[in-house]
PDB file of C-alpha atoms in Angstrom:
ATOM      1  CA  ARG V   1       1.357 -11.549  -6.982  1.00  0.00           C
ATOM      2  CA  ILE V   2       2.133  -8.011  -8.116  1.00  0.00           C
ATOM      3  CA  LEU V   3      -0.375  -5.934 -10.034  1.00  0.00           C
ATOM      4  CA  VAL V   4       0.800  -2.770 -11.781  1.00  0.00           C
ATOM      5  CA  VAL V   5      -1.534   0.124 -12.586  1.00  0.00           C
ATOM      6  CA  THR V   6      -0.183   2.681 -15.029  1.00  0.00           C
ATOM      7  CA  GLY V   7      -1.100   4.788 -18.041  1.00  0.00           C
ATOM      8  CA  LYS V   8      -1.504   2.975 -21.349  1.00  0.00           C
ATOM      9  CA  VAL V   9       1.481   4.847 -22.827  1.00  0.00           C
ATOM     10  CA  HIS V  10       3.742   3.056 -20.320  1.00  0.00           C
ATOM     11  CA  LYS V  11       2.683  -0.490 -21.243  1.00  0.00           C
ATOM     12  CA  SER V  12       5.782  -1.480 -23.222  1.00  0.00           C
ATOM     13  CA  ALA V  13       8.174   0.121 -20.729  1.00  0.00           C
ATOM     14  CA  VAL V  14       6.595  -1.753 -17.790  1.00  0.00           C
ATOM     15  CA  LEU V  15       6.638  -5.099 -19.615  1.00  0.00           C
ATOM     16  CA  GLU V  16      10.276  -4.567 -20.582  1.00  0.00           C
ATOM     17  CA  GLN V  17      11.258  -3.851 -16.990  1.00  0.00           C
ATOM     18  CA  ILE V  18       9.174  -6.631 -15.388  1.00  0.00           C
ATOM     19  CA  GLU V  19       9.602  -9.448 -17.872  1.00  0.00           C
ATOM     20  CA  ASP V  20       7.557 -12.016 -15.936  1.00  0.00           C
ATOM     21  CA  LEU V  21       4.558  -9.710 -15.371  1.00  0.00           C
ATOM     22  CA  SER V  22       1.384 -11.251 -16.776  1.00  0.00           C
ATOM     23  CA  THR V  23      -0.778  -8.885 -18.814  1.00  0.00           C
ATOM     24  CA  ASP V  24      -3.643 -10.012 -16.536  1.00  0.00           C
ATOM     25  CA  ASN V  25      -1.758  -8.133 -13.807  1.00  0.00           C
ATOM     26  CA  LEU V  26      -1.239  -4.959 -15.813  1.00  0.00           C
ATOM     27  CA  VAL V  27      -4.060  -2.429 -15.463  1.00  0.00           C
ATOM     28  CA  LEU V  28      -3.799   0.315 -18.076  1.00  0.00           C
ATOM     29  CA  GLU V  29      -5.637   3.565 -17.438  1.00  0.00           C
ATOM     30  CA  LEU V  30      -7.173   5.089 -20.566  1.00  0.00           C
ATOM     31  CA  SER V  31      -6.837   8.549 -19.024  1.00  0.00           C
ATOM     32  CA  PRO V  32      -5.729  10.048 -15.688  1.00  0.00           C
ATOM     33  CA  LYS V  33      -8.412   9.723 -13.005  1.00  0.00           C
ATOM     34  CA  ASP V  34      -6.328  10.498  -9.908  1.00  0.00           C
ATOM     35  CA  SER V  35      -5.752   7.671  -7.423  1.00  0.00           C
ATOM     36  CA  THR V  36      -9.165   6.290  -6.414  1.00  0.00           C
ATOM     37  CA  ALA V  37     -10.098   4.633  -9.695  1.00  0.00           C
ATOM     38  CA  ALA V  38      -6.688   2.989 -10.054  1.00  0.00           C
ATOM     39  CA  ILE V  39      -6.463   1.664  -6.500  1.00  0.00           C
ATOM     40  CA  ALA V  40     -10.118   0.632  -6.247  1.00  0.00           C
ATOM     41  CA  LEU V  41     -10.045  -1.220  -9.572  1.00  0.00           C
ATOM     42  CA  ALA V  42      -6.882  -3.077  -8.551  1.00  0.00           C
ATOM     43  CA  ALA V  43      -8.491  -4.000  -5.212  1.00  0.00           C
ATOM     44  CA  ALA V  44     -11.716  -5.139  -6.904  1.00  0.00           C
ATOM     45  CA  ILE V  45      -9.890  -7.298  -9.457  1.00  0.00           C
ATOM     46  CA  LEU V  46      -7.821  -8.951  -6.734  1.00  0.00           C
ATOM     47  CA  MET V  47     -10.835  -9.454  -4.444  1.00  0.00           C
ATOM     48  CA  GLN V  48     -12.601 -11.355  -7.233  1.00  0.00           C
ATOM     49  CA  ARG V  49      -9.615 -13.663  -7.558  1.00  0.00           C
ATOM     50  CA  GLU V  50      -9.043 -14.013  -3.800  1.00  0.00           C
ATOM     51  CA  PRO V  51     -11.997 -12.805  -1.676  1.00  0.00           C
ATOM     52  CA  ASP V  52     -10.065 -12.389   1.602  1.00  0.00           C
ATOM     53  CA  VAL V  53      -7.090 -10.638   0.001  1.00  0.00           C
ATOM     54  CA  ILE V  54      -5.200  -7.873   1.795  1.00  0.00           C
ATOM     55  CA  VAL V  55      -3.856  -5.399  -0.742  1.00  0.00           C
ATOM     56  CA  GLY V  56      -1.162  -2.764  -0.519  1.00  0.00           C
ATOM     57  CA  SER V  57      -0.940   0.208  -2.846  1.00  0.00           C
ATOM     58  CA  PHE V  58       2.470   1.808  -3.212  1.00  0.00           C
ATOM     59  CA  ALA V  59       2.879   4.912  -5.361  1.00  0.00           C
ATOM     60  CA  ALA V  60       5.862   4.928  -7.699  1.00  0.00           C
ATOM     61  CA  ASP V  61       7.248   8.302  -6.616  1.00  0.00           C
ATOM     62  CA  HIS V  62       9.066   7.301  -3.417  1.00  0.00           C
ATOM     63  CA  VAL V  63      12.737   6.470  -2.971  1.00  0.00           C
ATOM     64  CA  ILE V  64      13.132   3.679  -0.396  1.00  0.00           C
ATOM     65  CA  THR V  65      16.726   3.146   0.655  1.00  0.00           C
ATOM     66  CA  ASP V  66      16.315   0.629   3.504  1.00  0.00           C
ATOM     67  CA  ASP V  67      14.428  -2.361   2.126  1.00  0.00           C
ATOM     68  CA  ALA V  68      14.621  -4.427   5.321  1.00  0.00           C
ATOM     69  CA  GLU V  69      13.154  -1.633   7.445  1.00  0.00           C
ATOM     70  CA  PHE V  70      10.431  -0.997   4.866  1.00  0.00           C
ATOM     71  CA  HIS V  71       9.500  -4.697   4.829  1.00  0.00           C
ATOM     72  CA  LYS V  72       9.123  -4.626   8.636  1.00  0.00           C
ATOM     73  CA  THR V  73       6.821  -1.621   8.361  1.00  0.00           C
ATOM     74  CA  VAL V  74       4.676  -3.301   5.701  1.00  0.00           C
ATOM     75  CA  ARG V  75       4.436  -6.518   7.753  1.00  0.00           C
ATOM     76  CA  GLU V  76       3.154  -4.485  10.702  1.00  0.00           C
ATOM     77  CA  ALA V  77       0.632  -2.818   8.394  1.00  0.00           C
ATOM     78  CA  VAL V  78      -0.598  -6.212   7.132  1.00  0.00           C
ATOM     79  CA  ALA V  79      -1.063  -7.445  10.717  1.00  0.00           C
ATOM     80  CA  VAL V  80      -3.188  -4.405  11.547  1.00  0.00           C
ATOM     81  CA  ALA V  81      -5.119  -4.619   8.250  1.00  0.00           C
ATOM     82  CA  ALA V  82      -6.065  -8.198   9.174  1.00  0.00           C
ATOM     83  CA  THR V  83      -8.057  -6.744  12.093  1.00  0.00           C
ATOM     84  CA  GLY V  84     -10.300  -4.913   9.609  1.00  0.00           C
ATOM     85  CA  LYS V  85      -8.480  -1.579   9.339  1.00  0.00           C
ATOM     86  CA  ILE V  86      -7.263   0.565   6.476  1.00  0.00           C
ATOM     87  CA  VAL V  87      -3.611   1.173   7.296  1.00  0.00           C
ATOM     88  CA  THR V  88      -1.415   3.964   6.018  1.00  0.00           C
ATOM     89  CA  ILE V  89       2.326   4.411   6.348  1.00  0.00           C
ATOM     90  CA  GLY V  90       3.456   7.641   7.976  1.00  0.00           C
ATOM     91  CA  ILE V  91       6.937   9.052   7.501  1.00  0.00           C
ATOM     92  CA  GLU V  92       8.511  10.588  10.588  1.00  0.00           C
ATOM     93  CA  PRO V  93       9.071  14.217   9.549  1.00  0.00           C
ATOM     94  CA  THR V  94      12.583  15.602   9.461  1.00  0.00           C
ATOM     95  CA  GLU V  95      11.528  19.210   8.811  1.00  0.00           C
ATOM     96  CA  PRO V  96       8.356  21.338   8.509  1.00  0.00           C
ATOM     97  CA  SER V  97       7.760  20.473   4.860  1.00  0.00           C
ATOM     98  CA  VAL V  98       4.825  21.964   2.937  1.00  0.00           C
ATOM     99  CA  GLY V  99       5.207  19.291   0.247  1.00  0.00           C
ATOM    100  CA  PHE V 100       3.450  16.557   2.208  1.00  0.00           C
ATOM    101  CA  GLY V 101       0.012  16.011   3.644  1.00  0.00           C
ATOM    102  CA  TYR V 102       0.106  15.150   7.354  1.00  0.00           C
ATOM    103  CA  ILE V 103      -1.440  12.416   9.495  1.00  0.00           C
ATOM    104  CA  LYS V 104      -2.325  13.143  13.109  1.00  0.00           C
ATOM    105  CA  ALA V 105      -1.559   9.959  15.029  1.00  0.00           C
ATOM    106  CA  GLY V 106      -3.662   8.956  18.009  1.00  0.00           C
ATOM    107  CA  THR V 107      -3.479   6.195  20.595  1.00  0.00           C
ATOM    108  CA  GLU V 108      -1.352   3.067  20.308  1.00  0.00           C
ATOM    109  CA  LEU V 109      -3.180  -0.015  19.050  1.00  0.00           C
ATOM    110  CA  ALA V 110      -2.821  -3.324  20.844  1.00  0.00           C
ATOM    111  CA  VAL V 111      -1.846  -5.545  17.900  1.00  0.00           C
ATOM    112  CA  ALA V 112       0.807  -8.076  18.907  1.00  0.00           C
ATOM    113  CA  GLU V 113       2.614  -8.215  15.542  1.00  0.00           C
ATOM    114  CA  ALA V 114       2.478  -4.428  15.106  1.00  0.00           C
ATOM    115  CA  PRO V 115       4.105  -2.729  18.105  1.00  0.00           C
ATOM    116  CA  HIS V 116       4.292   0.677  16.393  1.00  0.00           C
ATOM    117  CA  ALA V 117       0.670   0.861  15.178  1.00  0.00           C
ATOM    118  CA  ARG V 118      -1.365   3.934  16.126  1.00  0.00           C
ATOM    119  CA  SER V 119      -4.907   5.043  15.435  1.00  0.00           C
ATOM    120  CA  VAL V 120      -5.400   7.933  12.989  1.00  0.00           C
ATOM    121  CA  VAL V 121      -7.190  10.996  14.317  1.00  0.00           C
ATOM    122  CA  LYS V 122      -7.307  12.852  11.005  1.00  0.00           C
ATOM    123  CA  PHE V 123      -5.606  13.581   7.696  1.00  0.00           C
ATOM    124  CA  VAL V 124      -4.489  17.141   7.010  1.00  0.00           C
ATOM    125  CA  GLU V 125      -3.871  18.482   3.523  1.00  0.00           C
ATOM    126  CA  LYS V 126      -0.574  20.164   2.646  1.00  0.00           C
ATOM    127  CA  PRO V 127      -0.295  23.038   5.161  1.00  0.00           C
ATOM    128  CA  ASN V 128       1.394  26.422   5.042  1.00  0.00           C
ATOM    129  CA  ILE V 129       4.846  26.664   6.632  1.00  0.00           C
ATOM    130  CA  ALA V 130       3.594  28.033   9.970  1.00  0.00           C
ATOM    131  CA  LYS V 131       1.159  25.135  10.424  1.00  0.00           C
ATOM    132  CA  ALA V 132       3.761  22.621   9.239  1.00  0.00           C
ATOM    133  CA  ARG V 133       6.166  23.916  11.888  1.00  0.00           C
ATOM    134  CA  LYS V 134       3.508  23.502  14.605  1.00  0.00           C
ATOM    135  CA  TYR V 135       2.713  19.964  13.423  1.00  0.00           C
ATOM    136  CA  VAL V 136       6.348  18.867  13.496  1.00  0.00           C
ATOM    137  CA  GLU V 137       7.058  20.511  16.862  1.00  0.00           C
ATOM    138  CA  SER V 138       4.016  18.812  18.434  1.00  0.00           C
ATOM    139  CA  GLY V 139       5.420  15.334  17.714  1.00  0.00           C
ATOM    140  CA  GLN V 140       1.883  14.131  16.910  1.00  0.00           C
ATOM    141  CA  TYR V 141       2.027  14.343  13.128  1.00  0.00           C
ATOM    142  CA  LEU V 142       3.566  12.199  10.389  1.00  0.00           C
ATOM    143  CA  TRP V 143       4.007  12.863   6.703  1.00  0.00           C
ATOM    144  CA  ASN V 144       1.427  11.025   4.623  1.00  0.00           C
ATOM    145  CA  ALA V 145       3.289   8.635   2.301  1.00  0.00           C
ATOM    146  CA  GLY V 146       0.128   7.904   0.277  1.00  0.00           C
ATOM    147  CA  MET V 147       0.569   4.157   0.827  1.00  0.00           C
ATOM    148  CA  PHE V 148      -2.431   2.079   1.883  1.00  0.00           C
ATOM    149  CA  ILE V 149      -2.637  -1.512   3.138  1.00  0.00           C
ATOM    150  CA  ALA V 150      -6.120  -2.932   3.735  1.00  0.00           C
ATOM    151  CA  PRO V 151      -8.444  -5.848   3.161  1.00  0.00           C
ATOM    152  CA  ALA V 152      -9.781  -5.144  -0.334  1.00  0.00           C
ATOM    153  CA  SER V 153     -13.309  -5.687   0.996  1.00  0.00           C
ATOM    154  CA  VAL V 154     -12.923  -2.967   3.669  1.00  0.00           C
ATOM    155  CA  LEU V 155     -11.428  -0.463   1.239  1.00  0.00           C
ATOM    156  CA  LEU V 156     -14.216  -1.052  -1.277  1.00  0.00           C
ATOM    157  CA  GLU V 157     -16.933  -0.972   1.392  1.00  0.00           C
ATOM    158  CA  GLN V 158     -15.783   2.501   2.447  1.00  0.00           C
ATOM    159  CA  LEU V 159     -15.792   3.609  -1.198  1.00  0.00           C
ATOM    160  CA  LYS V 160     -19.358   2.308  -1.503  1.00  0.00           C
ATOM    161  CA  VAL V 161     -20.407   4.532   1.420  1.00  0.00           C
ATOM    162  CA  SER V 162     -18.647   7.710   0.283  1.00  0.00           C
ATOM    163  CA  GLU V 163     -18.749   7.379  -3.541  1.00  0.00           C
ATOM    164  CA  PRO V 164     -21.533   4.885  -4.409  1.00  0.00           C
ATOM    165  CA  CYS V 165     -21.643   5.644  -8.154  1.00  0.00           C
ATOM    166  CA  LEU V 166     -17.884   5.285  -8.531  1.00  0.00           C
ATOM    167  CA  HIS V 167     -17.968   2.066  -6.500  1.00  0.00           C
ATOM    168  CA  ALA V 168     -20.710   0.572  -8.693  1.00  0.00           C
ATOM    169  CA  ALA V 169     -18.814   1.392 -11.893  1.00  0.00           C
ATOM    170  CA  ILE V 170     -15.535  -0.020 -10.533  1.00  0.00           C
ATOM    171  CA  MET V 171     -17.237  -3.281  -9.479  1.00  0.00           C
ATOM    172  CA  ASP V 172     -18.860  -3.571 -12.920  1.00  0.00           C
ATOM    173  CA  LEU V 173     -15.499  -3.125 -14.632  1.00  0.00           C
ATOM    174  CA  ALA V 174     -13.746  -5.565 -12.299  1.00  0.00           C
ATOM    175  CA  ALA V 175     -16.413  -8.195 -12.942  1.00  0.00           C
ATOM    176  CA  GLN V 176     -15.488  -8.123 -16.638  1.00  0.00           C
ATOM    177  CA  TRP V 177     -11.715  -7.854 -16.175  1.00  0.00           C
ATOM    178  CA  ASP V 178     -10.889 -11.574 -16.392  1.00  0.00           C
ATOM    179  CA  THR V 179     -13.193 -12.134 -19.367  1.00  0.00           C
ATOM    180  CA  ASP V 180     -13.007 -11.612 -23.119  1.00  0.00           C
ATOM    181  CA  ASN V 181     -15.013  -8.422 -22.611  1.00  0.00           C
ATOM    182  CA  ARG V 182     -12.220  -6.552 -20.788  1.00  0.00           C
ATOM    183  CA  LYS V 183     -11.248  -4.151 -23.589  1.00  0.00           C
ATOM    184  CA  ALA V 184     -14.840  -3.160 -24.395  1.00  0.00           C
ATOM    185  CA  ALA V 185     -15.657  -2.713 -20.703  1.00  0.00           C
ATOM    186  CA  ILE V 186     -12.658  -0.428 -20.128  1.00  0.00           C
ATOM    187  CA  GLU V 187     -13.547   1.710 -23.137  1.00  0.00           C
ATOM    188  CA  LYS V 188     -17.164   1.993 -22.028  1.00  0.00           C
ATOM    189  CA  ILE V 189     -16.732   2.454 -18.250  1.00  0.00           C
ATOM    190  CA  TRP V 190     -13.371   4.155 -17.660  1.00  0.00           C
ATOM    191  CA  PRO V 191     -14.307   7.544 -19.223  1.00  0.00           C
ATOM    192  CA  THR V 192     -17.339   7.759 -16.893  1.00  0.00           C
ATOM    193  CA  LEU V 193     -15.339   7.353 -13.672  1.00  0.00           C
ATOM    194  CA  LYS V 194     -15.106  10.271 -11.266  1.00  0.00           C
ATOM    195  CA  LYS V 195     -11.655  11.803 -10.897  1.00  0.00           C
ATOM    196  CA  VAL V 196     -10.899  11.923  -7.168  1.00  0.00           C
ATOM    197  CA  ALA V 197      -7.942  11.209  -4.879  1.00  0.00           C
ATOM    198  CA  ILE V 198      -8.227   8.238  -2.528  1.00  0.00           C
ATOM    199  CA  ASP V 199      -7.411  10.577   0.383  1.00  0.00           C
ATOM    200  CA  TYR V 200     -10.835  12.231  -0.117  1.00  0.00           C
ATOM    201  CA  SER V 201     -12.881   9.235  -1.260  1.00  0.00           C
ATOM    202  CA  VAL V 202     -11.658   6.655   1.270  1.00  0.00           C
ATOM    203  CA  ALA V 203      -8.970   7.756   3.743  1.00  0.00           C
ATOM    204  CA  GLU V 204     -10.590  10.862   5.248  1.00  0.00           C
ATOM    205  CA  PRO V 205     -14.113   9.431   5.710  1.00  0.00           C
ATOM    206  CA  ALA V 206     -12.675   6.136   6.988  1.00  0.00           C
ATOM    207  CA  ALA V 207     -10.528   8.024   9.514  1.00  0.00           C
ATOM    208  CA  ALA V 208     -13.609   9.898  10.713  1.00  0.00           C
ATOM    209  CA  ALA V 209     -15.277   6.500  11.222  1.00  0.00           C
ATOM    210  CA  GLY V 210     -12.315   5.201  13.256  1.00  0.00           C
ATOM    211  CA  LEU V 211     -11.264   2.697  10.589  1.00  0.00           C
ATOM    212  CA  VAL V 212      -7.760   3.967   9.838  1.00  0.00           C
ATOM    213  CA  ALA V 213      -4.448   3.133  11.490  1.00  0.00           C
ATOM    214  CA  VAL V 214      -0.911   4.302  10.791  1.00  0.00           C
ATOM    215  CA  ILE V 215       2.502   2.663  11.067  1.00  0.00           C
ATOM    216  CA  PRO V 216       5.259   5.255  11.550  1.00  0.00           C
ATOM    217  CA  ALA V 217       8.177   4.557   9.224  1.00  0.00           C
TER     218      ALA V 217
END
């Protein structure tokens, strides 16, 4: 139940490291398209296989040292996602870093299995040091880990609203993924996809619509 999205040059390395990974669960990008295409295609493929699926996308550039604590955080995120939200994981800042985007957390959410869940007021791009210092001192902001947990249907519905052409192309490609036409469909559709980060295409507009929650980690 793990799907890996990576560049085509990494295919052999991924299969060597995850020996039991089915090639049906390996999505190879023909070219870099930032994060929306990768995450949306994964969500669309999984939604076809399991319509009510809740998906989590976890970028490969984090070091997680406390697995048990991370699992608790993800379980809370899944519980909140089941209420129809897009959930992000926020890292409690230890310093005014300019290397992260920030999440402004709002009110606590009343979800029994997720005692730490908060609404998201807004996402803020990487700030200058003065702003970063203000954010950290306020106690209202978290670092944006770039991890998203959501019902695939909700994530894709938001993409349809904010990037309808990209959504249509992704759904077309996903429809052909588990068929003999996969290779031809990738070669035809992937080069046409818009290059855009999921923060802009989904997270920010969804936050403005009150659809995003955060679990502080």
